[in-house]
């Protein structure tokens, strides 16, 4: 399964869990508007085939430069994948922590509801619940930002891989063209 898609699913479930646990209005004046908009996160970059190569353009290619570019992009991909793995690990830990926060919110909500309305105990329990909700929102925002960062890294890896593929195809075409020229020259002689 695509890693970005797994992140999207995890983020949606965590967000929905947070919304579900916090969406119970404790007073009629409280305004809690939550929305999860991960449409941009779910979008995947498209890969386009490179345009047919112009023979004159291919003849002007410096093979050393092309090899150097391929090597640099390969190193860039390796670096981006390492960073992506690191971000994924951090994201997973943050998601687990967010689940614990959701459980604590649910627990504090149950405590608040079990107290007699209007008593000091109920007011204290409500304050604890509200504080935990606020803390959960802050951590959820950090989780969303981590998800966006991971998505950008994944997109960068994909784009770099596409660029690498295009350069490799160009190199193959260049080598084939050079071989064909050499063969034609040999046949003429």
Short mmCIF file of C-alpha atoms in Angstrom, two decimals:
data_model
loop_
_atom_site.label_atom_id
_atom_site.label_comp_id
_atom_site.label_asym_id
_atom_site.label_seq_id
_atom_site.Cartn_x
_atom_site.Cartn_y
_atom_site.Cartn_z
CA UNK A 1 0.00 0.00 0.00
CA UNK A 2 1.29 3.44 -0.82
CA UNK A 3 2.90 5.08 2.21
CA UNK A 4 1.15 8.41 1.59
CA UNK A 5 -2.19 6.64 1.45
CA UNK A 6 -1.47 4.91 4.77
CA UNK A 7 -0.68 8.30 6.32
CA UNK A 8 -3.88 9.74 4.95
CA UNK A 9 -5.94 6.91 6.43
CA UNK A 10 -4.19 7.17 9.79
CA UNK A 11 -4.59 10.95 9.92
CA UNK A 12 -8.28 10.75 9.02
CA UNK A 13 -8.98 8.12 11.69
CA UNK A 14 -7.08 10.03 14.36
CA UNK A 15 -8.81 13.27 13.38
CA UNK A 16 -12.21 11.60 13.38
CA UNK A 17 -11.50 10.06 16.77
CA UNK A 18 -10.52 13.45 18.11
CA UNK A 19 -13.58 15.09 16.60
CA UNK A 20 -15.85 12.38 17.96
CA UNK A 21 -14.42 12.57 21.45
CA UNK A 22 -14.45 16.37 21.55
CA UNK A 23 -17.54 17.19 19.54
CA UNK A 24 -19.93 16.80 22.44
CA UNK A 25 -20.79 20.36 23.38
CA UNK A 26 -20.55 20.81 27.13
CA UNK A 27 -22.30 24.16 27.05
CA UNK A 28 -24.60 25.77 24.47
CA UNK A 29 -22.23 28.72 23.92
CA UNK A 30 -19.20 26.60 23.09
CA UNK A 31 -18.25 26.60 19.43
CA UNK A 32 -16.21 23.68 18.25
CA UNK A 33 -15.77 23.57 14.52
CA UNK A 34 -13.49 20.85 13.30
CA UNK A 35 -12.82 19.90 9.75
CA UNK A 36 -10.32 17.66 8.14
CA UNK A 37 -9.34 18.63 4.65
CA UNK A 38 -6.72 16.24 3.38
CA UNK A 39 -7.67 16.51 -0.27
CA UNK A 40 -4.32 18.06 -1.11
CA UNK A 41 -2.52 15.39 0.88
CA UNK A 42 -4.34 12.62 -0.94
CA UNK A 43 -3.50 13.94 -4.38
CA UNK A 44 -0.71 12.10 -6.08
CA UNK A 45 1.69 13.59 -8.54
CA UNK A 46 1.23 12.41 -12.09
CA UNK A 47 4.05 11.04 -14.15
CA UNK A 48 4.36 12.18 -17.70
CA UNK A 49 6.28 10.49 -20.41
CA UNK A 50 9.13 12.60 -21.74
CA UNK A 51 8.57 14.10 -25.18
CA UNK A 52 10.24 12.23 -28.13
CA UNK A 53 13.89 13.23 -28.21
CA UNK A 54 15.15 15.46 -30.97
CA UNK A 55 18.13 13.88 -32.71
CA UNK A 56 20.03 17.18 -32.80
CA UNK A 57 19.39 17.67 -29.09
CA UNK A 58 20.66 14.16 -28.31
CA UNK A 59 23.79 14.71 -30.42
CA UNK A 60 24.61 17.79 -28.32
CA UNK A 61 24.48 15.84 -25.03
CA UNK A 62 27.65 15.62 -23.04
CA UNK A 63 27.67 12.01 -21.77
CA UNK A 64 29.79 12.90 -18.73
CA UNK A 65 27.32 15.61 -17.69
CA UNK A 66 24.42 13.22 -18.16
CA UNK A 67 26.14 10.54 -16.05
CA UNK A 68 26.94 13.12 -13.38
CA UNK A 69 23.31 14.30 -13.30
CA UNK A 70 22.08 10.70 -12.96
CA UNK A 71 24.51 10.08 -10.10
CA UNK A 72 23.51 13.33 -8.31
CA UNK A 73 19.80 12.57 -8.60
CA UNK A 74 20.40 9.02 -7.32
CA UNK A 75 22.17 10.46 -4.27
CA UNK A 76 19.37 13.00 -3.81
CA UNK A 77 16.78 10.21 -3.90
CA UNK A 78 18.71 8.22 -1.32
CA UNK A 79 18.93 11.27 0.96
CA UNK A 80 15.23 12.07 0.55
CA UNK A 81 14.25 8.48 1.27
CA UNK A 82 16.29 8.49 4.49
CA UNK A 83 14.60 11.73 5.58
CA UNK A 84 11.24 10.30 4.59
CA UNK A 85 11.84 7.21 6.74
CA UNK A 86 12.83 9.41 9.66
CA UNK A 87 9.69 11.53 9.27
CA UNK A 88 7.54 8.41 9.01
CA UNK A 89 8.96 7.08 12.28
CA UNK A 90 8.33 10.42 14.02
CA UNK A 91 4.82 10.57 12.58
CA UNK A 92 4.04 7.07 13.82
CA UNK A 93 5.17 7.96 17.35
CA UNK A 94 3.09 11.16 17.25
CA UNK A 95 0.05 9.20 16.05
CA UNK A 96 0.39 6.74 18.92
CA UNK A 97 0.67 9.64 21.36
CA UNK A 98 -2.43 11.24 19.83
CA UNK A 99 -4.34 7.99 20.42
CA UNK A 100 -3.37 8.14 24.10
CA UNK A 101 -4.59 11.75 24.28
CA UNK A 102 -7.92 10.66 22.76
CA UNK A 103 -8.30 7.96 25.39
CA UNK A 104 -7.56 10.51 28.13
CA UNK A 105 -10.15 12.91 26.67
CA UNK A 106 -12.75 10.13 26.70
CA UNK A 107 -11.85 9.26 30.29
CA UNK A 108 -12.11 12.88 31.45
CA UNK A 109 -15.41 13.28 29.62
CA UNK A 110 -16.84 10.28 31.47
CA UNK A 111 -15.63 11.68 34.80
CA UNK A 112 -17.16 15.07 34.00
CA UNK A 113 -20.51 13.51 33.10
CA UNK A 114 -20.55 11.39 36.24
CA UNK A 115 -20.45 14.47 38.48
CA UNK A 116 -23.57 16.32 39.55
CA UNK A 117 -24.17 19.34 37.31
CA UNK A 118 -23.28 22.65 38.90
CA UNK A 119 -21.10 21.28 41.70
CA UNK A 120 -17.49 22.28 42.23
CA UNK A 121 -16.41 18.72 41.36
CA UNK A 122 -18.26 18.93 38.05
CA UNK A 123 -16.77 22.34 37.25
CA UNK A 124 -13.26 21.07 38.01
CA UNK A 125 -13.84 17.95 35.92
CA UNK A 126 -15.17 20.11 33.06
CA UNK A 127 -12.09 22.34 33.25
CA UNK A 128 -9.82 19.27 33.15
CA UNK A 129 -11.76 17.98 30.15
CA UNK A 130 -11.51 21.35 28.33
CA UNK A 131 -7.77 21.57 29.05
CA UNK A 132 -7.22 18.06 27.69
CA UNK A 133 -9.25 18.91 24.56
CA UNK A 134 -7.14 22.02 23.99
CA UNK A 135 -3.95 20.01 24.43
CA UNK A 136 -5.28 17.39 22.02
CA UNK A 137 -6.07 20.05 19.40
CA UNK A 138 -2.53 21.43 19.64
CA UNK A 139 -1.00 17.98 19.23
CA UNK A 140 -3.38 17.17 16.37
CA UNK A 141 -2.24 20.31 14.55
CA UNK A 142 1.39 19.19 14.95
CA UNK A 143 0.42 15.77 13.63
CA UNK A 144 -1.23 17.34 10.58
CA UNK A 145 1.86 19.46 9.93
CA UNK A 146 4.06 16.36 10.16
CA UNK A 147 1.75 14.62 7.71
CA UNK A 148 2.03 17.51 5.26
CA UNK A 149 5.82 17.50 5.60
CA UNK A 150 5.93 13.76 4.97
CA UNK A 151 3.67 14.17 1.95
CA UNK A 152 5.96 16.84 0.51
CA UNK A 153 8.97 14.57 1.04
CA UNK A 154 7.17 11.70 -0.66
CA UNK A 155 6.25 13.95 -3.57
CA UNK A 156 9.88 15.12 -3.84
CA UNK A 157 11.08 11.50 -3.93
CA UNK A 158 8.55 10.69 -6.64
CA UNK A 159 9.55 13.70 -8.71
CA UNK A 160 13.24 12.89 -8.32
CA UNK A 161 12.61 9.28 -9.37
CA UNK A 162 10.70 10.49 -12.43
CA UNK A 163 13.56 12.83 -13.31
CA UNK A 164 16.04 9.98 -12.85
CA UNK A 165 13.98 7.72 -15.11
CA UNK A 166 13.80 10.43 -17.79
CA UNK A 167 17.55 11.00 -17.65
CA UNK A 168 18.21 7.26 -17.83
CA UNK A 169 15.93 6.98 -20.87
CA UNK A 170 17.74 9.91 -22.45
CA UNK A 171 21.07 8.22 -21.72
CA UNK A 172 19.84 4.94 -23.21
CA UNK A 173 18.64 6.77 -26.30
CA UNK A 174 21.96 8.59 -26.56
CA UNK A 175 23.95 5.35 -26.27
CA UNK A 176 21.70 3.59 -28.79
CA UNK A 177 22.07 6.49 -31.20
CA UNK A 178 25.86 6.45 -30.79
CA UNK A 179 25.90 2.69 -31.38
CA UNK A 180 23.71 3.06 -34.48
CA UNK A 181 26.01 5.78 -35.85
CA UNK A 182 29.04 3.56 -35.25
CA UNK A 183 27.34 0.62 -36.95
CA UNK A 184 26.40 2.75 -39.98
CA UNK A 185 29.95 4.05 -40.21
CA UNK A 186 31.34 0.51 -40.09
CA UNK A 187 28.94 -0.66 -42.84
CA UNK A 188 29.92 2.26 -45.07
CA UNK A 189 33.62 1.42 -44.75
#
